[in-house]
Amino acid sequence: MQKILIIGATSAIAQATARRFAGRGDRLYLLGRDFDRLEALAQDLRIRGAESVDCANFEAENFAGHPALLDQAYETLGGIDVALIAHGTLPDQRACEQSFDEALRELNVNAIGTLSLLTHLANRMEQQGNGTLAVVSSPAGDRGRQSNYVYGAAKAMVTVFCQGLRNRLFGSGVRVLIIKPGFVDTPMTAAFEKGMLWAQPERIAAGIEKAIGKGADSVYLPGFWALIMLMIRSIPETVFKRLKL
Amino acid sequence: MRLTGWGRKPAVDAEVFAPYSIPDLRSRFPRARFRGIPRGNGRSYGDSALAPQVLSSRRLDRFLAFDAETGVLRCEAGVLLADILDVFVPRGWFLHATPGTKLISVGGAIASDVHGKSHHLEGCFSRHVERFSLMLADGGMVDCSKTQHADLFRATCGGMGLTGFILEATLRLKPIRSAYLRETTFKADDLDHALSLFAEQSGAPYSVAWIDCLATGPRLGRSLLMTGDFIDDGRLHGTAKTPLSVPVDTPGFALNRYSVTAFNALYYHRVRGRQRERVVHFDPFFYPLDGIGHWNRIYGKSGFTQYQFVIPKASGAAGIEEVLQRIAASKRGSFLAVLKTFGPANGNPLSFPMEGYTLALDFRLEPGLLPFLEELDRIVLDHGGRLYLTKDVRMSAETFRAGYPRWKEFQDLRRKYGADTTFRSLQSERLGL
């Protein structure tokens, strides 16, 4: 039995991963925006075999509220073995170009909120001398592109922050896992036409469980995205800037 | 989004609504302009879950309640039978009625009123459904059971999504003491032999026969009959094998009458004695093809159809024999030919099973197939039989009405609830519903 905190639990990827944890009989604590949906998911996870499931409301942008929320999670679970940070939104890139207020709000949700959570969680895990911080970032953070650079910038910040944190915590017993899912068929991406490259959240969830189990540092899910992003990163900027990506 | 049924033809560019909760359905689903069909996991073969607009249950996939004493499960309509088995087999529960794939949703199982190898004893899926809630054309949500809105309950079970959108359902599960079954395989030399074996084995909880459709003359109906019964060794944890998958379309010519003849001969002679017994896990016993992802690709890009009919017991052997002769003469190989006996029909106006024999055959969609299937339709109707709507992609309105004489009652009920103008599929348009 593991004690697992899931932040952004109603996101499709988090939900699918939570179901795997529940099937193993883990003890779960869920944080999310919509309490009715959290409750419905919690009941589903209890039926699937979770030892216990508790949940609480959470706002990514309410940084000041994070410490108390995490304290509550720690207390209820009796320690945290794994924290999966999976909340996020997909910004409307056009709207962010027109309005910096909009861009700032998206950056607060997708980057700063995560940094706030990580700061508190890392310190507690460092004290306890073990634990895994599993953070959903994105290949979008690997290189800025015109179609989603606000989201990409947020995820790049999360990725670099996690790298630094992993470096700092090396030797402390705390692991930091960066998860970069490619195109995933979820409500967040409902507006996109789905093709060959799209994966179901269940497949991503299986990859997350495996990566946590192995103690991996960073994974692309499904794995072929590592190759795609290697190619994307290796295009010289003089060429890249001309592309419609 | 481009959608097809499991048979991969036809394809439709559909506007898909996939609410993730009932409040989400209430607030975001544009009910007033919706003219389309509910859809589950898209495993019906033809066009019954296709329309320009589709209301999908795939994100309504939560378990809601489970009573470990009675095995009564309440879940949302998009939960797959596979999810139920994953969670509840280890706790000693199975489905009373399951078709040959577990990759279907609970809503779809109700809408098709699916049957399986236990039909002669356990009936259809709907027999084990205590209640469900249904969203009607006017957006109202009603609870349906055999006693509450019983007309809607009966019409929705087997009603192909044409009465409303199933939101959640309460099912009774069946206690088991092992995930394994004792499977006995009997060799039948011809059709009469197969049918008499079915009669002899009618007490077996599960039975099905695989027919070699290309065996002719005195060997017509040569088959393997398999029966099964759960054992009680307490081993509830199953084997999880890595699933195989067919990654790409097989060239159309790979399945031809020579390869199918060879396959069928090998399959039949694999069983050496008259009878063979072994203990098997429920997965290969009930869901042999689920182990091969995208097996529908083996028929190539042109797609395929499954032709499944039932013929009443009274005229049984003669009707089945006539169809088998016609297929053998046509040299159209069927990769799968599955024969099974049905117990009595239930009271649902569009449920497929009736007491008798059912045969299911796969055909690649190719020129000349449709006129050939119309010939088969005539034989089936002449014997008082009918075709399974869940597999159908081509039957005419006349064939449908002749096979389902209660269609009028069904249509009247749809009118009463305003469903006839809201819930429509390509299939319902073709069938004149």
XYZ file of C-alpha atoms in Angstrom:
678
model
C 0.000 0.000 0.000
C 1.331 3.415 -0.977
C 0.147 6.800 0.229
C -0.517 8.915 -2.817
C -1.505 12.539 -3.281
C -3.005 13.408 -6.665
C -3.348 17.060 -7.614
C -5.697 17.859 -10.484
C -7.250 14.447 -9.929
C -10.172 14.816 -12.314
C -7.906 15.411 -15.305
C -8.180 12.422 -17.619
C -4.549 11.374 -17.167
C -4.705 11.680 -13.377
C -7.994 9.809 -13.226
C -6.678 6.908 -15.293
C -3.541 6.774 -13.129
C -5.571 6.961 -9.924
C -7.534 3.933 -11.085
C -4.335 1.939 -11.394
C -3.332 2.974 -7.880
C -6.798 2.108 -6.586
C -6.578 -1.334 -8.158
C -3.386 -1.952 -6.151
C -5.136 -0.996 -2.920
C -3.311 2.297 -2.367
C -4.420 5.062 -0.004
C -5.375 8.157 -1.986
C -5.910 11.861 -1.421
C -7.373 13.847 -4.304
C -7.216 17.579 -4.945
C -9.181 19.289 -7.702
C -11.316 22.233 -8.707
C -14.746 20.638 -8.976
C -15.758 18.982 -5.728
C -18.730 17.072 -7.159
C -16.526 15.454 -9.765
C -13.880 14.675 -7.141
C -16.487 12.985 -4.973
C -17.759 10.926 -7.913
C -14.220 9.878 -8.776
C -13.452 9.093 -5.128
C -16.425 6.747 -4.952
C -15.321 5.054 -8.192
C -11.820 4.578 -6.753
C -13.147 3.124 -3.498
C -15.151 0.551 -5.453
C -12.043 -0.251 -7.490
C -10.193 -1.216 -4.348
C -8.428 1.845 -2.931
C -7.781 1.416 0.789
C -9.241 4.859 1.398
C -9.928 7.944 -0.698
C -10.316 11.484 0.598
C -10.605 14.649 -1.395
C -10.547 18.406 -1.076
C -11.051 21.495 -3.184
C -8.012 23.169 -4.606
C -7.244 26.253 -6.701
C -3.905 26.228 -8.488
C -3.689 30.052 -8.405
C -4.391 30.321 -4.689
C -0.725 29.964 -3.705
C -1.297 31.146 -0.142
C -3.720 28.290 0.457
C -1.329 25.559 -0.683
C 0.594 24.901 2.580
C -2.575 24.303 4.608
C -4.003 22.036 1.919
C -0.825 19.975 1.758
C -0.654 19.757 5.558
C -4.176 18.393 5.536
C -3.229 15.826 2.877
C -0.147 14.776 4.862
C -2.160 14.337 7.992
C -4.988 12.397 6.366
C -2.678 10.064 4.463
C -0.174 9.702 7.282
C 2.761 10.723 5.076
C 3.132 10.867 1.298
C 5.019 8.316 -0.790
C 4.069 9.725 -4.180
C 2.685 13.114 -5.174
C 1.344 13.244 -8.728
C 0.919 16.820 -9.930
C -1.372 16.739 -12.942
C -3.571 19.834 -12.871
C -3.536 22.154 -15.834
C -5.412 23.922 -18.567
C -4.810 24.272 -22.264
C -4.636 28.030 -22.867
C -6.263 29.700 -25.810
C -3.053 30.887 -27.442
C -4.787 33.618 -29.455
C -6.501 35.003 -26.380
C -3.167 35.066 -24.540
C -1.594 37.026 -27.396
C -4.333 39.636 -27.144
C -4.452 39.884 -23.372
C -1.563 39.603 -20.952
C -4.038 39.173 -18.101
C -5.137 35.998 -19.807
C -1.548 34.863 -20.357
C -0.656 35.581 -16.739
C -3.613 33.599 -15.472
C -2.551 30.610 -17.591
C 1.044 30.916 -16.398
C -0.154 31.029 -12.808
C -2.212 27.863 -13.229
C 0.202 25.852 -15.337
C 3.551 26.968 -13.945
C 3.568 29.068 -10.794
C 0.952 26.956 -9.028
C 3.030 23.855 -9.710
C 6.190 25.554 -8.449
C 4.406 26.544 -5.264
C 3.223 22.982 -4.632
C 6.630 21.538 -5.445
C 8.402 23.881 -3.073
C 6.300 22.791 -0.086
C 6.210 19.108 -1.036
C 9.952 18.940 -1.729
C 10.779 20.326 1.705
C 8.526 17.859 3.475
C 9.796 14.916 1.470
C 13.381 16.007 2.046
C 12.697 15.925 5.795
C 11.074 12.520 5.605
C 14.005 11.303 3.471
C 11.996 9.574 0.766
C 9.162 10.030 -1.712
C 8.506 10.642 -5.376
C 7.384 13.892 -6.959
C 5.783 12.949 -10.290
C 5.037 16.035 -12.345
C 3.078 16.188 -15.579
C 4.940 18.571 -17.867
C 4.748 18.510 -21.658
C 6.808 18.127 -24.843
C 5.384 21.582 -25.609
C 7.969 22.875 -23.127
C 10.837 21.473 -25.195
C 10.677 24.210 -27.809
C 8.636 27.342 -28.337
C 6.212 27.244 -31.221
C 3.791 29.904 -32.465
C 0.737 27.720 -31.917
C 1.142 27.301 -28.141
C 4.125 29.165 -26.728
C 2.340 30.406 -23.626
C 1.539 26.844 -22.604
C 5.003 25.791 -23.792
C 6.671 28.498 -21.684
C 4.738 27.371 -18.590
C 5.741 23.748 -19.120
C 9.360 24.710 -19.852
C 9.433 26.463 -16.501
C 8.048 23.397 -14.768
C 10.560 21.137 -16.492
C 13.592 23.270 -15.629
C 12.402 23.773 -12.051
C 12.039 19.987 -11.676
C 15.500 19.393 -13.085
C 16.967 21.746 -10.533
C 14.941 20.221 -7.752
C 16.069 16.728 -8.722
C 19.659 17.906 -8.671
C 19.197 19.520 -5.250
C 17.453 16.463 -3.789
C 19.899 13.910 -5.168
C 21.118 11.833 -2.280
C 18.170 12.805 -0.086
C 16.119 9.798 -1.120
C 13.551 11.946 -2.910
C 12.961 11.343 -6.620
C 11.620 13.822 -9.152
C 9.939 12.396 -12.247
C 9.094 14.622 -15.215
C 6.289 13.210 -17.346
C 5.852 14.499 -20.881
C 2.724 13.093 -22.481
C 2.263 13.662 -26.209
C -1.179 14.057 -27.759
C -3.715 12.523 -25.401
C -7.395 12.103 -26.150
C -8.959 13.920 -23.183
C -11.670 16.529 -22.568
C -8.856 19.131 -22.562
C -8.082 18.294 -26.195
C -11.672 17.635 -27.309
C -11.473 20.306 -30.008
C -8.642 18.591 -31.934
C -9.035 16.175 -34.807
C -7.449 12.882 -33.642
C -4.956 10.977 -35.762
C -2.284 8.300 -35.527
C -0.195 10.066 -32.870
C -2.985 10.279 -30.310
C -3.013 8.039 -27.264
C -5.693 7.172 -24.738
C -5.186 8.357 -21.131
C -5.077 4.714 -19.942
C -1.901 4.171 -21.928
C -0.281 7.270 -20.430
C -1.373 6.105 -16.963
C 0.315 2.737 -17.431
C 3.501 4.574 -18.440
C 3.333 6.839 -15.392
C 2.898 3.912 -13.003
C 5.814 2.119 -14.600
C 8.085 5.195 -14.546
C 7.339 5.813 -10.869
C 8.051 2.145 -10.108
C 11.388 2.275 -11.928
C 12.440 5.544 -10.355
C 12.886 7.157 -13.778
C 13.956 10.805 -14.105
C 11.992 11.773 -17.173
C 9.679 10.016 -19.603
C 7.936 10.824 -22.827
C 4.626 8.975 -23.107
C 4.094 7.113 -25.330
C 7.836 6.583 -25.776
C 7.973 7.485 -29.471
C 7.614 11.160 -28.504
C 11.225 11.074 -27.365
C 12.191 10.559 -30.990
C 9.791 13.159 -32.351
C 11.013 15.768 -29.874
C 14.631 14.901 -30.576
C 13.966 15.823 -34.187
C 12.002 18.945 -33.275
C 14.789 20.138 -30.938
C 17.495 19.518 -33.512
C 16.049 21.774 -36.228
C 18.216 24.939 -36.400
C 16.364 28.050 -35.257
C 17.002 29.798 -38.594
C 14.892 27.086 -40.194
C 12.510 26.548 -37.293
C 11.377 30.155 -37.158
C 10.027 29.831 -40.696
C 7.932 26.735 -39.958
C 4.213 26.736 -39.291
C 4.169 24.627 -36.146
C -14.670 13.114 -35.981
C -14.566 10.179 -38.372
C -16.477 7.200 -36.999
C -17.188 3.674 -38.151
C -18.661 0.578 -36.602
C -16.527 -2.462 -35.875
C -17.021 -3.651 -39.462
C -15.262 -0.425 -40.600
C -17.856 0.440 -43.227
C -19.534 2.845 -43.622
C -17.605 5.804 -42.204
C -19.275 9.016 -41.087
C -17.905 12.440 -40.190
C -19.800 13.007 -37.000
C -20.098 15.753 -34.457
C -19.423 13.900 -31.197
C -20.623 14.980 -27.773
C -18.946 13.137 -24.912
C -20.143 14.530 -21.572
C -18.044 13.577 -18.550
C -20.858 13.820 -16.042
C -24.590 14.256 -15.842
C -24.282 17.929 -14.810
C -21.928 18.424 -17.775
C -24.506 16.767 -20.045
C -27.189 19.052 -18.644
C -25.170 22.227 -19.083
C -23.232 21.745 -22.325
C -25.137 19.287 -24.506
C -27.113 21.163 -27.199
C -30.209 19.032 -26.828
C -32.456 21.240 -28.938
C -30.398 20.805 -32.105
C -29.377 17.204 -31.540
C -30.494 14.683 -34.174
C -28.392 11.606 -33.728
C -27.617 8.461 -31.864
C -26.091 7.408 -28.554
C -22.834 5.489 -28.892
C -20.833 3.384 -26.447
C -17.529 1.762 -27.364
C -18.357 1.487 -31.082
C -18.329 -2.314 -31.205
C -21.604 -2.879 -32.986
C -20.595 -4.031 -36.445
C -22.628 -1.934 -38.827
C -24.247 1.490 -38.776
C -26.363 1.272 -35.645
C -24.170 3.725 -33.709
C -23.520 6.064 -36.632
C -25.192 9.372 -37.386
C -24.085 12.909 -38.248
C -24.362 13.686 -34.525
C -23.347 11.221 -31.832
C -23.836 11.327 -28.076
C -21.054 9.215 -26.616
C -21.063 7.595 -23.181
C -17.338 6.889 -23.205
C -16.464 9.426 -20.522
C -19.301 8.301 -18.274
C -17.188 5.481 -16.967
C -17.428 5.521 -13.179
C -18.557 2.874 -10.775
C -21.215 4.314 -8.479
C -21.977 1.644 -5.904
C -21.313 -2.010 -5.218
C -22.899 -4.299 -2.672
C -20.397 -7.022 -1.865
C -23.105 -9.156 -0.254
C -25.502 -9.299 -3.182
C -23.212 -8.523 -6.129
C -25.406 -5.631 -7.255
C -23.372 -3.022 -9.134
C -24.437 0.471 -10.110
C -22.282 2.151 -12.739
C -22.368 4.764 -15.452
C -23.297 3.683 -18.968
C -19.820 4.021 -20.467
C -18.186 1.502 -18.124
C -16.881 -1.392 -20.211
C -17.629 -5.002 -19.395
C -13.836 -5.393 -19.344
C -13.625 -2.837 -16.492
C -16.246 -4.751 -14.529
C -14.354 -8.021 -14.968
C -10.991 -6.437 -14.088
C -12.342 -5.146 -10.811
C -14.814 -7.827 -9.776
C -13.488 -11.185 -10.954
C -10.752 -11.059 -8.279
C -13.570 -10.582 -5.746
C -15.528 -13.546 -7.083
C -18.066 -11.975 -9.431
C -18.744 -12.460 -13.130
C -21.391 -11.352 -15.650
C -24.527 -13.435 -16.063
C -24.693 -12.727 -19.783
C -21.706 -11.652 -21.846
C -21.138 -11.553 -25.597
C -17.931 -12.693 -27.313
C -16.204 -9.390 -26.600
C -15.793 -7.609 -23.281
C -14.871 -4.363 -24.998
C -18.422 -3.069 -25.011
C -20.067 -0.559 -22.721
C -22.840 -1.322 -20.277
C -25.087 1.104 -22.179
C -24.305 -0.683 -25.430
C -24.942 -4.080 -23.831
C -28.412 -2.892 -22.836
C -29.162 -1.193 -26.161
C -28.202 -4.366 -28.039
C -29.650 -6.594 -25.307
C -26.596 -8.776 -25.886
C -26.563 -12.521 -25.451
C -23.810 -15.060 -25.002
C -22.948 -18.662 -24.493
C -25.308 -18.860 -21.519
C -28.457 -17.673 -23.270
C -30.204 -21.054 -23.043
C -30.073 -20.767 -19.239
C -29.501 -17.113 -18.378
C -31.233 -15.197 -21.155
C -30.094 -11.800 -22.413
C -28.180 -9.034 -20.669
C -31.416 -7.208 -19.772
C -32.603 -10.056 -17.551
C -29.870 -9.115 -15.092
C -30.429 -5.337 -15.257
C -32.417 -4.119 -12.277
C -32.857 -0.590 -13.509
C -31.275 2.168 -15.523
C -31.785 5.873 -15.928
C -32.525 7.200 -19.364
C -32.365 10.702 -20.813
C -35.372 11.203 -23.069
C -35.657 13.426 -26.119
C -37.055 16.292 -24.008
C -34.069 16.150 -21.664
C -36.055 14.548 -18.863
C -34.266 11.794 -16.960
C -36.350 8.814 -15.923
C -35.686 5.672 -13.936
C -36.690 2.548 -15.819
C -37.133 -0.980 -14.499
C -39.420 -3.920 -15.084
C -41.986 -2.182 -12.884
C -41.236 1.523 -13.378
C -41.682 2.970 -16.886
C -41.749 -0.674 -17.903
C -42.617 0.190 -21.510
C -39.442 2.262 -21.813
C -37.402 -0.407 -20.058
C -38.539 -3.094 -22.508
C -38.143 -0.927 -25.584
C -34.717 0.361 -24.545
C -33.351 -3.154 -23.956
C -32.573 -4.122 -27.526
C -33.738 -0.734 -28.773
C -30.409 0.240 -30.368
C -30.265 3.611 -28.631
C -33.419 4.765 -30.400
C -35.439 5.529 -27.257
C -32.968 7.738 -25.384
C -29.522 7.966 -23.824
C -28.731 5.537 -21.011
C -26.930 7.366 -18.201
C -26.327 4.695 -15.596
C -27.492 1.174 -14.809
C -27.790 -1.257 -11.929
C -26.747 -4.841 -12.716
C -26.671 -8.086 -10.828
C -23.368 -9.924 -11.033
C -22.945 -13.664 -10.724
C -20.878 -15.284 -7.954
C -17.931 -17.436 -9.101
C -15.283 -19.318 -7.142
C -12.638 -19.391 -9.830
C -11.566 -17.391 -12.855
C -11.175 -20.720 -14.651
C -13.603 -23.002 -16.441
C -13.613 -26.648 -17.340
C -13.950 -26.625 -21.112
C -15.077 -29.743 -22.920
C -14.774 -29.907 -26.672
C -16.858 -32.367 -28.695
C -16.359 -33.135 -32.359
C -19.502 -33.154 -34.446
C -19.363 -34.847 -37.858
C -22.269 -32.951 -39.349
C -25.068 -30.564 -38.511
C -27.504 -33.123 -37.069
C -24.754 -34.402 -34.843
C -23.977 -30.861 -33.674
C -27.613 -30.084 -32.873
C -28.065 -33.349 -30.978
C -24.906 -32.579 -29.001
C -26.414 -29.177 -28.113
C -29.555 -30.955 -26.892
C -27.524 -33.430 -24.840
C -25.419 -30.637 -23.346
C -28.314 -28.270 -22.621
C -27.519 -28.445 -18.913
C -24.012 -27.064 -19.460
C -23.876 -23.421 -18.324
C -22.021 -22.304 -21.448
C -22.084 -23.790 -24.922
C -21.132 -22.740 -28.441
C -20.079 -24.477 -31.672
C -17.615 -23.445 -34.354
C -18.758 -24.625 -37.755
C -16.502 -25.286 -40.724
C -18.570 -23.555 -43.388
C -16.534 -24.956 -46.234
C -17.212 -28.620 -45.393
C -19.771 -29.874 -47.874
C -21.839 -32.939 -48.726
C -22.054 -35.473 -45.926
C -19.747 -33.316 -43.796
C -21.975 -30.235 -43.959
C -22.073 -28.652 -40.534
C -18.867 -30.328 -39.348
C -18.100 -28.544 -36.109
C -16.516 -28.355 -32.696
C -18.919 -27.905 -29.826
C -17.468 -26.370 -26.684
C -19.108 -26.353 -23.309
C -17.838 -24.712 -20.176
C -18.514 -24.538 -16.492
C -16.728 -22.445 -13.866
C -14.712 -24.620 -11.488
C -14.329 -23.792 -7.813
C -10.621 -23.963 -7.097
C -10.528 -20.471 -5.596
C -8.055 -19.114 -8.160
C -9.641 -15.742 -8.855
C -6.604 -13.877 -10.114
C -6.236 -14.198 -13.824
C -3.278 -14.245 -16.135
C -2.467 -10.954 -17.759
C -0.921 -11.672 -21.102
C 0.428 -8.997 -23.410
C -2.256 -8.506 -26.016
C -1.458 -9.117 -29.652
C -2.569 -6.577 -32.186
C -3.053 -6.446 -35.928
C -1.039 -3.293 -36.625
C -2.079 -2.628 -40.211
C -4.668 -3.703 -42.744
C -4.075 -7.181 -44.110
C -4.015 -7.157 -47.911
C -7.487 -8.111 -49.106
C -6.247 -11.262 -50.800
C -4.730 -12.800 -47.661
C -8.048 -14.274 -46.648
C -9.275 -16.383 -49.511
C -11.067 -19.656 -49.733
C -7.842 -21.663 -49.716
C -6.458 -20.051 -46.598
C -9.803 -20.230 -44.839
C -10.291 -23.888 -45.838
C -6.849 -24.665 -44.484
C -7.506 -22.762 -41.275
C -10.823 -24.482 -40.692
C -9.396 -27.955 -41.397
C -6.513 -27.309 -39.011
C -8.854 -25.945 -36.402
C -11.118 -28.976 -36.593
C -8.351 -31.559 -36.539
C -6.573 -29.850 -33.672
C -8.897 -31.810 -31.428
C -7.722 -35.395 -31.872
C -10.143 -37.548 -29.955
C -13.939 -37.353 -29.959
C -13.823 -35.254 -26.862
C -11.250 -33.177 -25.042
C -11.258 -31.604 -21.629
C -9.093 -28.860 -20.235
C -9.163 -26.053 -17.716
C -8.993 -22.577 -19.257
C -9.033 -19.009 -17.987
C -12.266 -17.142 -18.691
C -10.534 -14.724 -21.066
C -9.706 -17.158 -23.882
C -12.930 -19.065 -23.226
C -15.294 -16.093 -23.550
C -13.221 -13.512 -25.404
C -10.852 -15.334 -27.774
C -10.614 -12.394 -30.189
C -10.201 -9.632 -27.600
C -6.662 -10.965 -27.240
C -5.957 -9.661 -30.745
C -6.410 -5.892 -30.909
C -7.968 -4.559 -34.120
C -8.729 -8.035 -35.449
C -11.226 -6.355 -37.755
C -8.226 -5.263 -39.853
C -7.672 -8.796 -41.133
C -10.463 -8.237 -43.627
C -8.528 -5.432 -45.241
C -9.622 -1.907 -46.007
C -12.889 -2.873 -47.660
C -14.407 -3.763 -44.277
C -16.586 -6.703 -43.398
C -19.972 -7.588 -42.089
C -21.146 -10.207 -39.706
C -24.342 -11.942 -40.708
C -26.123 -13.319 -37.675
C -29.573 -14.801 -37.774
C -31.807 -16.945 -35.617
C -34.200 -19.621 -36.786
C -36.937 -20.912 -34.497
C -36.446 -24.333 -33.021
C -39.506 -25.732 -34.846
C -37.874 -25.379 -38.266
C -34.320 -25.410 -36.943
C -32.116 -27.918 -38.673
C -33.671 -27.440 -42.101
C -33.163 -23.673 -42.120
C -29.577 -23.796 -40.864
C -28.795 -26.552 -43.344
C -30.176 -24.551 -46.241
C -28.066 -21.536 -45.321
C -24.940 -23.648 -44.888
C -25.487 -25.295 -48.263
C -25.911 -21.935 -49.914
C -22.687 -20.644 -48.363
C -20.722 -23.766 -49.257
C -21.978 -23.508 -52.845
C -21.097 -19.817 -53.053
C -17.480 -20.528 -51.979
C -17.564 -17.430 -49.807
C -15.355 -18.375 -46.937
C -16.337 -17.270 -43.499
C -13.457 -16.986 -41.070
C -15.780 -17.397 -38.145
C -18.997 -19.361 -38.089
C -20.513 -19.668 -34.697
C -23.576 -21.737 -33.894
C -25.486 -21.559 -30.645
C -28.868 -22.447 -29.207
C -31.145 -19.831 -27.709
C -33.585 -20.259 -24.863
C -37.005 -18.576 -24.945
C -37.396 -14.981 -26.146
C -37.952 -12.203 -23.610
C -40.681 -9.601 -23.857
C -38.606 -6.803 -25.389
C -39.955 -5.699 -28.772
C -36.569 -5.561 -30.537
C -34.498 -8.122 -28.635
C -32.968 -10.521 -31.107
C -32.981 -13.961 -29.459
C -35.904 -16.380 -29.775
C -35.950 -20.059 -28.903
C -33.997 -21.753 -31.656
C -30.602 -21.763 -33.333
C -28.424 -18.821 -34.195
C -25.564 -18.753 -36.639
C -23.056 -15.908 -37.034
C -20.822 -15.619 -40.085
C -18.239 -13.048 -41.186
C -18.046 -11.897 -44.789
C -15.681 -9.415 -46.341
C -17.625 -6.614 -47.988
C -17.009 -7.215 -51.683
C -18.928 -7.031 -54.942
C -21.695 -9.589 -55.151
C -22.014 -10.002 -51.405
C -25.164 -7.940 -50.961
C -27.339 -9.907 -53.441
C -26.012 -13.093 -51.888
C -27.002 -11.954 -48.382
C -30.457 -11.078 -49.709
C -30.819 -14.694 -50.776
C -29.898 -15.745 -47.262
C -32.436 -13.242 -45.860
C -35.180 -14.977 -47.799
C -34.254 -18.375 -46.349
C -34.144 -16.957 -42.824
C -37.512 -15.201 -43.158
C -39.122 -18.258 -44.790
C -38.232 -20.195 -41.668
C -39.666 -17.562 -39.369
C -36.300 -16.202 -38.307
C -34.665 -12.768 -38.143
C -31.327 -10.927 -38.220
C -29.392 -9.352 -35.351
C -29.555 -5.548 -35.537
C -26.218 -5.126 -33.774
C -24.397 -6.884 -36.626
C -26.489 -5.492 -39.439
C -25.317 -2.946 -41.987
C -27.532 -3.738 -44.974
C -30.902 -5.379 -44.309
C -33.932 -3.773 -45.929
C -36.876 -2.233 -44.092
C -39.046 -5.110 -45.373
C -36.685 -7.747 -43.977
C -36.593 -5.906 -40.658
C -40.382 -5.659 -40.400
C -40.895 -9.277 -41.341
C -38.386 -10.421 -38.729
C -39.475 -8.051 -35.960
C -43.304 -7.990 -36.124
C -43.420 -5.806 -32.980
C -41.618 -2.955 -34.748
C -44.851 -0.978 -34.860
C -45.278 -1.085 -31.096
C -41.649 0.051 -30.773
C -42.203 2.913 -33.176
C -45.376 4.005 -31.385
C -43.473 4.156 -28.124
C -40.745 6.254 -29.744
C -43.392 8.671 -30.991
C -45.007 8.819 -27.566
C -41.711 9.965 -26.021
C -40.665 12.140 -28.949
C -37.647 9.923 -29.568
C -38.413 9.275 -33.237
C -37.302 12.736 -34.333
C -34.322 13.041 -31.964
C -32.637 9.645 -31.724
C -31.839 8.378 -35.205
C -29.009 6.352 -36.674
C -28.061 5.472 -40.234
C -29.504 2.066 -39.424
C -32.826 3.386 -38.138
C -33.237 5.517 -41.267
C -32.561 2.496 -43.446
C -34.997 0.354 -41.478
C -37.726 2.993 -41.679
C -37.779 3.701 -37.952
